[in-house]
GROMACS .gro file of C-alpha atoms in nm:
model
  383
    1UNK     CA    1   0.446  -9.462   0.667
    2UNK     CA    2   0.111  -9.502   0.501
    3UNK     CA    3   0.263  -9.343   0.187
    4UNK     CA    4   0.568  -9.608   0.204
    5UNK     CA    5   0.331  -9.879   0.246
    6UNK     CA    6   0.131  -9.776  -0.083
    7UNK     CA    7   0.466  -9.705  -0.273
    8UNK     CA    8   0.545 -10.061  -0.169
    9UNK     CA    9   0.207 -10.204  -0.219
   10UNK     CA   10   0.212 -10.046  -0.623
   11UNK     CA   11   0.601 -10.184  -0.665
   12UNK     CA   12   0.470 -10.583  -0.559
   13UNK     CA   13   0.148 -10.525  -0.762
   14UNK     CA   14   0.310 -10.415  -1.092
   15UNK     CA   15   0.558 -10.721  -1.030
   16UNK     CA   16   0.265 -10.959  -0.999
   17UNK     CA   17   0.137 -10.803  -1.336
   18UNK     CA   18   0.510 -10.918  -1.503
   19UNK     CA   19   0.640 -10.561  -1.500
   20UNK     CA   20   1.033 -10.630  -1.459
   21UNK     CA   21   1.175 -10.470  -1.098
   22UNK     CA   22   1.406 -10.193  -1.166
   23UNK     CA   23   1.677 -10.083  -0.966
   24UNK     CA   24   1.557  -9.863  -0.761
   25UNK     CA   25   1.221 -10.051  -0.663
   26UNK     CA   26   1.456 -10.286  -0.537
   27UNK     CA   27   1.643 -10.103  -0.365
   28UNK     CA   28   1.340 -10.005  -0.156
   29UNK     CA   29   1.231 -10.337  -0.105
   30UNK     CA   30   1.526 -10.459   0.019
   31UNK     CA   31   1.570 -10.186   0.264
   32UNK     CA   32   1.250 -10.238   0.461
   33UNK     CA   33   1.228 -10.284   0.818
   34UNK     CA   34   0.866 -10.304   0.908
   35UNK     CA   35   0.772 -10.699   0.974
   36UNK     CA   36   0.447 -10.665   0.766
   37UNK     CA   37   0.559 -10.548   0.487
   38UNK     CA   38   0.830 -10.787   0.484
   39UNK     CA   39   0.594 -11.053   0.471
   40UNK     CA   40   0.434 -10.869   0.188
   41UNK     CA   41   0.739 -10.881   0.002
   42UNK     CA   42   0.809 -11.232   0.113
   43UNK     CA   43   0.471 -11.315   0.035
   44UNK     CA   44   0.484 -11.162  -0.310
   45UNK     CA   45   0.796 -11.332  -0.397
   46UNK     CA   46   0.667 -11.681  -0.288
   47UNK     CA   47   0.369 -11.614  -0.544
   48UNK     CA   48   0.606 -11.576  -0.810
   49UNK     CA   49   0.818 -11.897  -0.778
   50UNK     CA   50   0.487 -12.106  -0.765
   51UNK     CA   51   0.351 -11.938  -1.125
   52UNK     CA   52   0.762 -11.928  -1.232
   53UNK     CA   53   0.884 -12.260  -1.144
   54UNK     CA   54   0.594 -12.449  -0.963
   55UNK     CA   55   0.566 -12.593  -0.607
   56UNK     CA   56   0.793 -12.902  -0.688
   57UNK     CA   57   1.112 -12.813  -0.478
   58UNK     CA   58   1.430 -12.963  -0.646
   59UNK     CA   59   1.748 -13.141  -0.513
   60UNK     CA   60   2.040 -13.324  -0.646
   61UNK     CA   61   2.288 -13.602  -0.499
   62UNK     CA   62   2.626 -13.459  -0.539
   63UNK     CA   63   2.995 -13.443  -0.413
   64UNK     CA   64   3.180 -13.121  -0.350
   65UNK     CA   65   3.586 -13.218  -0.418
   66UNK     CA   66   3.785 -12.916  -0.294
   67UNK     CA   67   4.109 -13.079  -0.415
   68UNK     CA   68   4.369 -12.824  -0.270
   69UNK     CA   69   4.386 -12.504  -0.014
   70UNK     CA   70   4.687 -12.408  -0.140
   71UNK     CA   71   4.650 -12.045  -0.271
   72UNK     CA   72   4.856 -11.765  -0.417
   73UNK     CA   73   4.574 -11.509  -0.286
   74UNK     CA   74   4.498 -11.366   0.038
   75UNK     CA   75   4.132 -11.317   0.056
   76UNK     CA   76   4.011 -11.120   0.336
   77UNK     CA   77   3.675 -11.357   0.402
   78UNK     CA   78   3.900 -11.647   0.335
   79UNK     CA   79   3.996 -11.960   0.621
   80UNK     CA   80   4.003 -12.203   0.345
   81UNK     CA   81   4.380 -12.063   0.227
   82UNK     CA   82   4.690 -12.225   0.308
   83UNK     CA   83   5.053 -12.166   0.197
   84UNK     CA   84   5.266 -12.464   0.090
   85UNK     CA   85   5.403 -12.615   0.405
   86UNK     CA   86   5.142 -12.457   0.616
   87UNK     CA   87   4.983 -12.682   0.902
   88UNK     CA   88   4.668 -12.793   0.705
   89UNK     CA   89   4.764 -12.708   0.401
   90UNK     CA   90   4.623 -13.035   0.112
   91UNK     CA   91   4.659 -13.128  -0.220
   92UNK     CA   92   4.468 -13.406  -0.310
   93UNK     CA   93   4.633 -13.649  -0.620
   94UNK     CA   94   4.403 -13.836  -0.888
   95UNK     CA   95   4.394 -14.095  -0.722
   96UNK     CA   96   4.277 -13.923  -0.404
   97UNK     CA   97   3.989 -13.755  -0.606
   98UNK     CA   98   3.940 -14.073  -0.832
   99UNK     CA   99   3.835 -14.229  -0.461
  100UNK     CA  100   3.564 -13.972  -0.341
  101UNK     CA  101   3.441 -14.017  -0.681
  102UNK     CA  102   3.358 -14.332  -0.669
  103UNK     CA  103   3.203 -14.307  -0.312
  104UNK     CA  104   3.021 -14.076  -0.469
  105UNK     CA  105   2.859 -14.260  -0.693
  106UNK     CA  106   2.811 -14.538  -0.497
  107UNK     CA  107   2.626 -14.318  -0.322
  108UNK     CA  108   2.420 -14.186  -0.573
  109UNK     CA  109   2.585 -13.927  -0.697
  110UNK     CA  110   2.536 -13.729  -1.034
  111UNK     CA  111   2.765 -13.474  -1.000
  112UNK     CA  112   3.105 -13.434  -0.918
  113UNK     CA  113   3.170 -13.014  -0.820
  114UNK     CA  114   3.541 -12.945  -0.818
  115UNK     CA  115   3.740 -12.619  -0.688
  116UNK     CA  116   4.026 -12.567  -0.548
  117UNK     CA  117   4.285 -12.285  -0.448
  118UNK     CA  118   4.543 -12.142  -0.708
  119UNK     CA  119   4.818 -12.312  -0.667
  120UNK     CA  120   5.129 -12.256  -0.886
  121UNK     CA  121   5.257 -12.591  -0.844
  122UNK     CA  122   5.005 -12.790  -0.994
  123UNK     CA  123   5.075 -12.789  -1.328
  124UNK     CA  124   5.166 -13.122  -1.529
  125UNK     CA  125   5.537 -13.121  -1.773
  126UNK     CA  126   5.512 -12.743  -1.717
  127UNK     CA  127   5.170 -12.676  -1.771
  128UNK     CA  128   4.876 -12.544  -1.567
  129UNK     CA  129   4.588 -12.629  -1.795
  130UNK     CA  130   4.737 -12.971  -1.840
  131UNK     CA  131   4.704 -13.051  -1.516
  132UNK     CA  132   4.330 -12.945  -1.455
  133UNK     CA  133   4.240 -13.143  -1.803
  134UNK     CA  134   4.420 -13.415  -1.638
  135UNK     CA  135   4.163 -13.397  -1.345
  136UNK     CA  136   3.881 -13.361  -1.597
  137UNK     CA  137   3.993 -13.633  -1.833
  138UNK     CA  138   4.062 -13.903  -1.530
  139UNK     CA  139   3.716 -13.863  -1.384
  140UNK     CA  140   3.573 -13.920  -1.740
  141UNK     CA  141   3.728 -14.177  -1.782
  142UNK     CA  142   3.670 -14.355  -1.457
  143UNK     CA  143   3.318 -14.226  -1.438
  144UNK     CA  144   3.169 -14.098  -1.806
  145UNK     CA  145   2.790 -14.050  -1.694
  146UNK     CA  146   2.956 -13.802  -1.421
  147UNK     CA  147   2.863 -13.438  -1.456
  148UNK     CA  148   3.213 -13.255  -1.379
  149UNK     CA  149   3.061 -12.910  -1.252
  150UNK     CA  150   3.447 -12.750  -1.180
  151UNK     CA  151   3.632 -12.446  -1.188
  152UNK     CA  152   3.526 -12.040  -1.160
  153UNK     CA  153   3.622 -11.783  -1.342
  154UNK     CA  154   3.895 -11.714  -1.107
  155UNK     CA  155   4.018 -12.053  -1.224
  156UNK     CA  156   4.015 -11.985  -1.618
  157UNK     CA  157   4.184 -11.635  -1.557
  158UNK     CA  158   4.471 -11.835  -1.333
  159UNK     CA  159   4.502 -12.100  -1.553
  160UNK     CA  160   4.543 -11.865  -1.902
  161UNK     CA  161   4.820 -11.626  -1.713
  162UNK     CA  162   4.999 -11.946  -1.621
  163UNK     CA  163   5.029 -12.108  -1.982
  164UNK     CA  164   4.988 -11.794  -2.156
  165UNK     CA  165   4.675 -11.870  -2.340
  166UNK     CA  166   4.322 -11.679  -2.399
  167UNK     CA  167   4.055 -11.727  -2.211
  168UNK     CA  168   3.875 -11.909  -2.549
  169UNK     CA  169   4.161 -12.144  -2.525
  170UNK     CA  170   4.113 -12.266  -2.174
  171UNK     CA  171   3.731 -12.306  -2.179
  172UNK     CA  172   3.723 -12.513  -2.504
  173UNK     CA  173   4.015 -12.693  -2.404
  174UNK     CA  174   3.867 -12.819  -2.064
  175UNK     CA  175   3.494 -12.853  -2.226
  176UNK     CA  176   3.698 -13.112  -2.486
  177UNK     CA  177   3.781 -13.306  -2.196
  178UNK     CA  178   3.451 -13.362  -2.029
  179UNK     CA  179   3.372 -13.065  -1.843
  180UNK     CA  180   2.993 -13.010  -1.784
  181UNK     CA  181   2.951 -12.649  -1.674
  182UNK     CA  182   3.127 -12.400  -1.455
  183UNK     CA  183   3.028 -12.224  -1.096
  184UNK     CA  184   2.968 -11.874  -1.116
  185UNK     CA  185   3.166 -11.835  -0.780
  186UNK     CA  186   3.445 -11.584  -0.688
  187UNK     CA  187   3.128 -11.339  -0.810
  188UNK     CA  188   3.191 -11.250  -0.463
  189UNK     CA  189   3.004 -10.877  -0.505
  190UNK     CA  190   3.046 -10.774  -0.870
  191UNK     CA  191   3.128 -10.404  -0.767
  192UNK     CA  192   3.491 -10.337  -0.751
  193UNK     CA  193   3.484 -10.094  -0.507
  194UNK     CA  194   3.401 -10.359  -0.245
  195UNK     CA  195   3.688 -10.620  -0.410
  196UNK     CA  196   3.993 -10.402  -0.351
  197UNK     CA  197   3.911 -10.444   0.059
  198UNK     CA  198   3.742 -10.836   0.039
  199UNK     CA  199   3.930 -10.956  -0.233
  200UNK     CA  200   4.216 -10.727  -0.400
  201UNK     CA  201   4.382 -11.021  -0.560
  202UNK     CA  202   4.090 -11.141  -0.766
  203UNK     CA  203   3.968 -11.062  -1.104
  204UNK     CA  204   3.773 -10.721  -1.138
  205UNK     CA  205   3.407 -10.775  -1.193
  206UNK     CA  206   3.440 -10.708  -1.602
  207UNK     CA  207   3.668 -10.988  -1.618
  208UNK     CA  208   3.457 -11.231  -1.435
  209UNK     CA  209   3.167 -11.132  -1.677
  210UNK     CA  210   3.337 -11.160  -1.985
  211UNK     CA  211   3.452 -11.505  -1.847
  212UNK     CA  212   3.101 -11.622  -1.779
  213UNK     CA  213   2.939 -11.504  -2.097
  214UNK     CA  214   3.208 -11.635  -2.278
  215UNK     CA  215   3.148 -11.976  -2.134
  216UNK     CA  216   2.800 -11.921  -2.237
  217UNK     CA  217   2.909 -11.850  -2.611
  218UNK     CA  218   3.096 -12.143  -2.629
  219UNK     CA  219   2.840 -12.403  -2.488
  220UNK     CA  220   2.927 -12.397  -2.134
  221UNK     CA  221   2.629 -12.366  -1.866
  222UNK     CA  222   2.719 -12.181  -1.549
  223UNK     CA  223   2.580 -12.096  -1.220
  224UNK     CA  224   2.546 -11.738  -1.047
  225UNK     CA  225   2.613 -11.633  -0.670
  226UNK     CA  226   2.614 -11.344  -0.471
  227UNK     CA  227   2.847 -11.324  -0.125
  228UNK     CA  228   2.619 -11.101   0.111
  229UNK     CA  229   2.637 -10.931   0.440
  230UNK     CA  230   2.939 -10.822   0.514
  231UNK     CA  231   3.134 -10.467   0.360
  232UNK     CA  232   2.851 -10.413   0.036
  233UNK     CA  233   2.555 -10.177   0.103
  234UNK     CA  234   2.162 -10.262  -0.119
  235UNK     CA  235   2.304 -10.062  -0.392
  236UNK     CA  236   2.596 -10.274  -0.458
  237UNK     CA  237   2.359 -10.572  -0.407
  238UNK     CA  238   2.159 -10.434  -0.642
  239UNK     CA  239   2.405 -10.353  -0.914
  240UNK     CA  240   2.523 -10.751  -0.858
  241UNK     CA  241   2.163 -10.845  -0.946
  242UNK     CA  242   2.146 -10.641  -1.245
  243UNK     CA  243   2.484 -10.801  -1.393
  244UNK     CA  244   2.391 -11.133  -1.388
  245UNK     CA  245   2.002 -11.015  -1.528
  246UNK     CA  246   2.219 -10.852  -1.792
  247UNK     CA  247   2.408 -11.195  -1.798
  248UNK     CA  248   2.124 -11.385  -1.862
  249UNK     CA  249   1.995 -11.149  -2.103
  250UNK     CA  250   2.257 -11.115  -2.334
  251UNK     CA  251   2.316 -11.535  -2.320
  252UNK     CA  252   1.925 -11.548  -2.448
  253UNK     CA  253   1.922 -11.222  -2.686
  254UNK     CA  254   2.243 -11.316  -2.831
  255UNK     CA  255   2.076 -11.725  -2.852
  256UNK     CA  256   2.409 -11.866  -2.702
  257UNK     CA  257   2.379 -12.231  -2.613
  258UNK     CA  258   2.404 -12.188  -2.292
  259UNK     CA  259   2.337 -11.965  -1.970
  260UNK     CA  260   2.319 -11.942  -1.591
  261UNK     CA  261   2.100 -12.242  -1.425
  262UNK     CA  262   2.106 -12.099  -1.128
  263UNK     CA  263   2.082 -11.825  -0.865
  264UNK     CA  264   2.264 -11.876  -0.499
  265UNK     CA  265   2.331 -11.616  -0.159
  266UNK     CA  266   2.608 -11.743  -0.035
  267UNK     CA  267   2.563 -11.520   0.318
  268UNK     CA  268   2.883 -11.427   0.481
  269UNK     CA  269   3.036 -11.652   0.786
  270UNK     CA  270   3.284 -11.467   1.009
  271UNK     CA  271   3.362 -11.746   1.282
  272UNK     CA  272   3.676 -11.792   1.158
  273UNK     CA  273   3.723 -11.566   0.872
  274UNK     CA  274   4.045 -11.311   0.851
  275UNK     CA  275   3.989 -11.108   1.161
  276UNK     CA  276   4.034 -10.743   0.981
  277UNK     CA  277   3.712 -10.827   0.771
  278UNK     CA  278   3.547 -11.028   1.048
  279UNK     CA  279   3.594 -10.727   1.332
  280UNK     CA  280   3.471 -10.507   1.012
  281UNK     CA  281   3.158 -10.725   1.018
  282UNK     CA  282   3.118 -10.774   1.367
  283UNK     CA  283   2.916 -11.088   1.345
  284UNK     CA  284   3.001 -11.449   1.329
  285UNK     CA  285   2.713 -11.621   1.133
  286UNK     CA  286   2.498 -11.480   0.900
  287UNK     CA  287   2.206 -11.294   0.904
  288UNK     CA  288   1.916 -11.505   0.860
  289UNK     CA  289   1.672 -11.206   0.832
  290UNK     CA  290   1.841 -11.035   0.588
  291UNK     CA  291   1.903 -11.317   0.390
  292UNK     CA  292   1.582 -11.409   0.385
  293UNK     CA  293   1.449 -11.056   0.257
  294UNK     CA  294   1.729 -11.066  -0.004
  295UNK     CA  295   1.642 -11.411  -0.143
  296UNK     CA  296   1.267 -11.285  -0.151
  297UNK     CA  297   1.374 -10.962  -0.345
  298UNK     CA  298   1.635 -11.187  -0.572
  299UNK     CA  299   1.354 -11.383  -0.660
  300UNK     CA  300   1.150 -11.089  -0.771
  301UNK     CA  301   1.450 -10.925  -0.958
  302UNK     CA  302   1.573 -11.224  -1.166
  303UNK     CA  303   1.311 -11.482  -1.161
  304UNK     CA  304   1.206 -11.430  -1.476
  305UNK     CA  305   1.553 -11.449  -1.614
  306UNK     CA  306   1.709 -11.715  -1.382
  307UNK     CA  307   1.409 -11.935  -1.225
  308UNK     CA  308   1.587 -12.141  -1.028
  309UNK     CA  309   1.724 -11.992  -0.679
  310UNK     CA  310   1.893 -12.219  -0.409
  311UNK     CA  311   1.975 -12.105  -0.048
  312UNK     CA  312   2.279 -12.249   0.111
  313UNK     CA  313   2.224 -12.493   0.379
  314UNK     CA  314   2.588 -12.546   0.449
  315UNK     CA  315   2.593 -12.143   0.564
  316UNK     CA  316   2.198 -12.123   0.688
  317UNK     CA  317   2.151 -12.420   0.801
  318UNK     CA  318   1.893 -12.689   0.721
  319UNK     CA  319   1.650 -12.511   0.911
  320UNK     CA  320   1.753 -12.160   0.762
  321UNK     CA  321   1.778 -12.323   0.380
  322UNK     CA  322   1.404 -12.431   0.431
  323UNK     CA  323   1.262 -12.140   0.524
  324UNK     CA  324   1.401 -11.988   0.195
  325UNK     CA  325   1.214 -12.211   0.033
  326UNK     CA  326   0.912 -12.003   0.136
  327UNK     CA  327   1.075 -11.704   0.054
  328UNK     CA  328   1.117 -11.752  -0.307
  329UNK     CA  329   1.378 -12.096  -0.404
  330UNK     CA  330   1.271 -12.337  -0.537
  331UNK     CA  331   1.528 -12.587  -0.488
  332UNK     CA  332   1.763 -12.711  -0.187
  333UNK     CA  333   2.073 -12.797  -0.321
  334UNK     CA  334   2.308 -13.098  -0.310
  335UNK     CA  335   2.400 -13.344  -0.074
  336UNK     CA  336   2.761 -13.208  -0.125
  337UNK     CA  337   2.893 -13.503   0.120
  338UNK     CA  338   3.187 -13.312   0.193
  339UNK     CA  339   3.292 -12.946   0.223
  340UNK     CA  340   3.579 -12.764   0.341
  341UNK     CA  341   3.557 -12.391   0.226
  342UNK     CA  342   3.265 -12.294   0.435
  343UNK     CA  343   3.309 -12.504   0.700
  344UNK     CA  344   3.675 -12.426   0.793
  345UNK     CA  345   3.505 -12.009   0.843
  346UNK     CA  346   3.286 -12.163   1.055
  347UNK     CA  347   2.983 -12.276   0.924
  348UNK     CA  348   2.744 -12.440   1.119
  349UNK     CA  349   2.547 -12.619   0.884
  350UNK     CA  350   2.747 -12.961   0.850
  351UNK     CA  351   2.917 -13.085   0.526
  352UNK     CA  352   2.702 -13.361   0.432
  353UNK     CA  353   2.303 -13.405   0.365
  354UNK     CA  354   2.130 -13.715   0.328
  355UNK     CA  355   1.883 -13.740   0.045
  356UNK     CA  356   1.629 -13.845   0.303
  357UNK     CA  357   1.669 -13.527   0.519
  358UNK     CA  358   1.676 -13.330   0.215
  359UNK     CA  359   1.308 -13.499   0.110
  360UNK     CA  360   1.196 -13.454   0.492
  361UNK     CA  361   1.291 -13.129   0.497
  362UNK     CA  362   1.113 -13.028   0.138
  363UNK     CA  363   0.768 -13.231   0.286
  364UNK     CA  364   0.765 -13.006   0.599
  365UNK     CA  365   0.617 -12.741   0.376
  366UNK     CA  366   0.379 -12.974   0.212
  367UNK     CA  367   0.555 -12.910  -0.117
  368UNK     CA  368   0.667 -13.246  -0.348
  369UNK     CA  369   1.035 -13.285  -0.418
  370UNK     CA  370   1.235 -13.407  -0.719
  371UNK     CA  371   1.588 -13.523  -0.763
  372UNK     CA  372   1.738 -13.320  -1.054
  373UNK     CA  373   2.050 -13.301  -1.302
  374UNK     CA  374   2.322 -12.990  -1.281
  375UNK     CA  375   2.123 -12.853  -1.561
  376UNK     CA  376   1.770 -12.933  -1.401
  377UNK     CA  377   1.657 -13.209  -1.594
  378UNK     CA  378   1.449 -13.454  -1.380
  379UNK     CA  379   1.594 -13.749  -1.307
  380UNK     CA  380   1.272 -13.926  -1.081
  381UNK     CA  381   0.906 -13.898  -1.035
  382UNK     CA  382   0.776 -13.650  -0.810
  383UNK     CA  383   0.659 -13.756  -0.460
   0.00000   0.00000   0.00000
């Protein structure tokens, strides 16, 4: 033990002297049990956000439109899925969304983030990527300040086997029409191994790279995620890390015009998840101490890359999503007002966030908060 502790002890020194965290270093952080060196770790990690990103703790007023469940795939983490005709099943029209839009921002809002299931029927005189355009040019229209944060690269791939067209095609095409950037979900675990049993249907983890970097090539910010703590081992959680590091490195080397904004765990919920992968899991909520110890060794792996890491208090918690902030993020998240994906596995977090409980939550820890833009622009005075 009181070599581990040293090993451990040289690994969180050479990080504080900017060494980059390899692989393997990682991989030993992250599979420590012992409480104090945990705290070391989490310690470490919350040193590194202050001198990366500051104490300021970030938030921005948003809505999350999920504007159908009806899906062609079968995910095995999924509740969120219906089939046409299904009991629950929704599509939502433009004028449906054109209404929680303007709630929205009545309410405040800056953001509008759209996703849906894949749903062969929504296409418009035949097409699938005339339809989503459709959804991106009615919300400009109605709203043009809006920032449309919509569609993964799950999306793209669907919507270029549909109409036949590149991937090139569908990006520019839906950037033309007013979309702001893209969510780097359906990331799920970028190994494929652990996608043929979570997710078979999905794109394989090359495709959802090339997708993202080639959102970055054309001008198209994106965000990153990682869905933990269920099937994938530290390794694979690793190896996820060191994709989107590669991500962002090849979106800076290569002086694209845009990259990831963001890092976010998006920790497994099981309530009501498929039972084959939920009896596979054996656990119903997530894992707040393992999350925890993953954000902090996220943080150390990629902060210097991607500086801004968000927990998710929709799957945590409010409680659980402030404690990250002490364990390496430096920002909260949205106020989402609605959300159906999590929530229908289970989640326990709630759907909707004030901006006051936000702020209260961010002053517990005696650090100042800031609202912020999708791409982290400030948008007020810090408190």
């Amino acid at each position: 033990m009181v070599q581990q502790i040293k090993t451990i002890k040289t690994i969180l020194e050479e990080i504080e002297n900017d060494r980059e965290l390899s692989e393997s270093d990682a991989v030993t952080l992250l599979s420590q049990t012992d409480e104090s060196i945990i705290n070391e770790i989490r310690q470490t990690a919350d040193k590194l956000r202050q001198k990366q990103v500051g104490n300021t703790v970030t938030y921005i007023i948003n809505r999350n439109i999920n504007f159908t469940n009806i899906c062609e795939q079968h995910c095995n983490f999924c509740a969120f899925r219906r089939d046409a005709g299904d009991e629950g099943a929704f599509w939502l029209n433009i004028e449906q969304i054109i209404e929680k839009a303007t709630d929205a921002v009545k309410r405040g809002a800056t953001e509008i983030c759209m996703q849906g299931g894949l749903n062969p029927q929504a296409k418009l005189q035949g097409s699938s990527l005339q339809y989503y355009q459709q959804l991106v040019i009615s919300l400009k229209q109605a709203f043009p300040n809006l920032h449309l944060h919509a569609f993964s690269p799950q999306e793209i791939q669907f919507i270029a086997r549909e109409d036949n067209l590149s991937y090139a095609e569908v990006i520019i095409a839906l950037k033309n029409a007013g979309l702001g950037s893209m969510p780097g979900t359906a990331a799920e675990v970028l190994d494929d191994k652990v996608r043929r049993i979570i997710c078979p249907e999905k794109i394989n983890s090359q495709t959802w790279l090339d997708i993202i970097s080639l959102a970055h090539s054309l001008g198209l910010y994106t965000t990153s995620t990682l869905l933990s703590g269920h099937i994938e081992t530290t390794e694979q959680q690793i190896q996820h890390l060191t994709h989107l590091r590669n991500l962002q490195k090849t979106a800076i080397d290569k002086n694209y015009s845009a990259r990831i904004t963001e890092f976010i765990i998006l920790p497994f919920v099981g309530k009501d998840a498929p039972l084959a992968l939920r009896n596979r899991v054996k656990r119903d909520q997530p894992s707040l101490k393992d999350t925890l110890l993953l954000t902090a060794v996220s943080r150390l792996f990629l902060g210097k890359w991607i500086p801004n890491h968000q927990p998710s208090w929709v799957k945590l918690g409010l409680n659980g999503a402030t404690e990250a902030l002490r364990w390496g993020c430096n920002d909260i998240g949205g106020t989402l007002m609605e959300e159906h994906i999590t929530t229908m596995a289970g989640a326990m977090g709630g759907t909707c966030m004030e901006v006051e409980t936000l702020q209260q939550a961010i002053a517990s820890l005696n650090r100042t908060y800031q609202q912020r833009s999708t791409l982290y622009e400030n948008l007020s005075s810090q408190f």
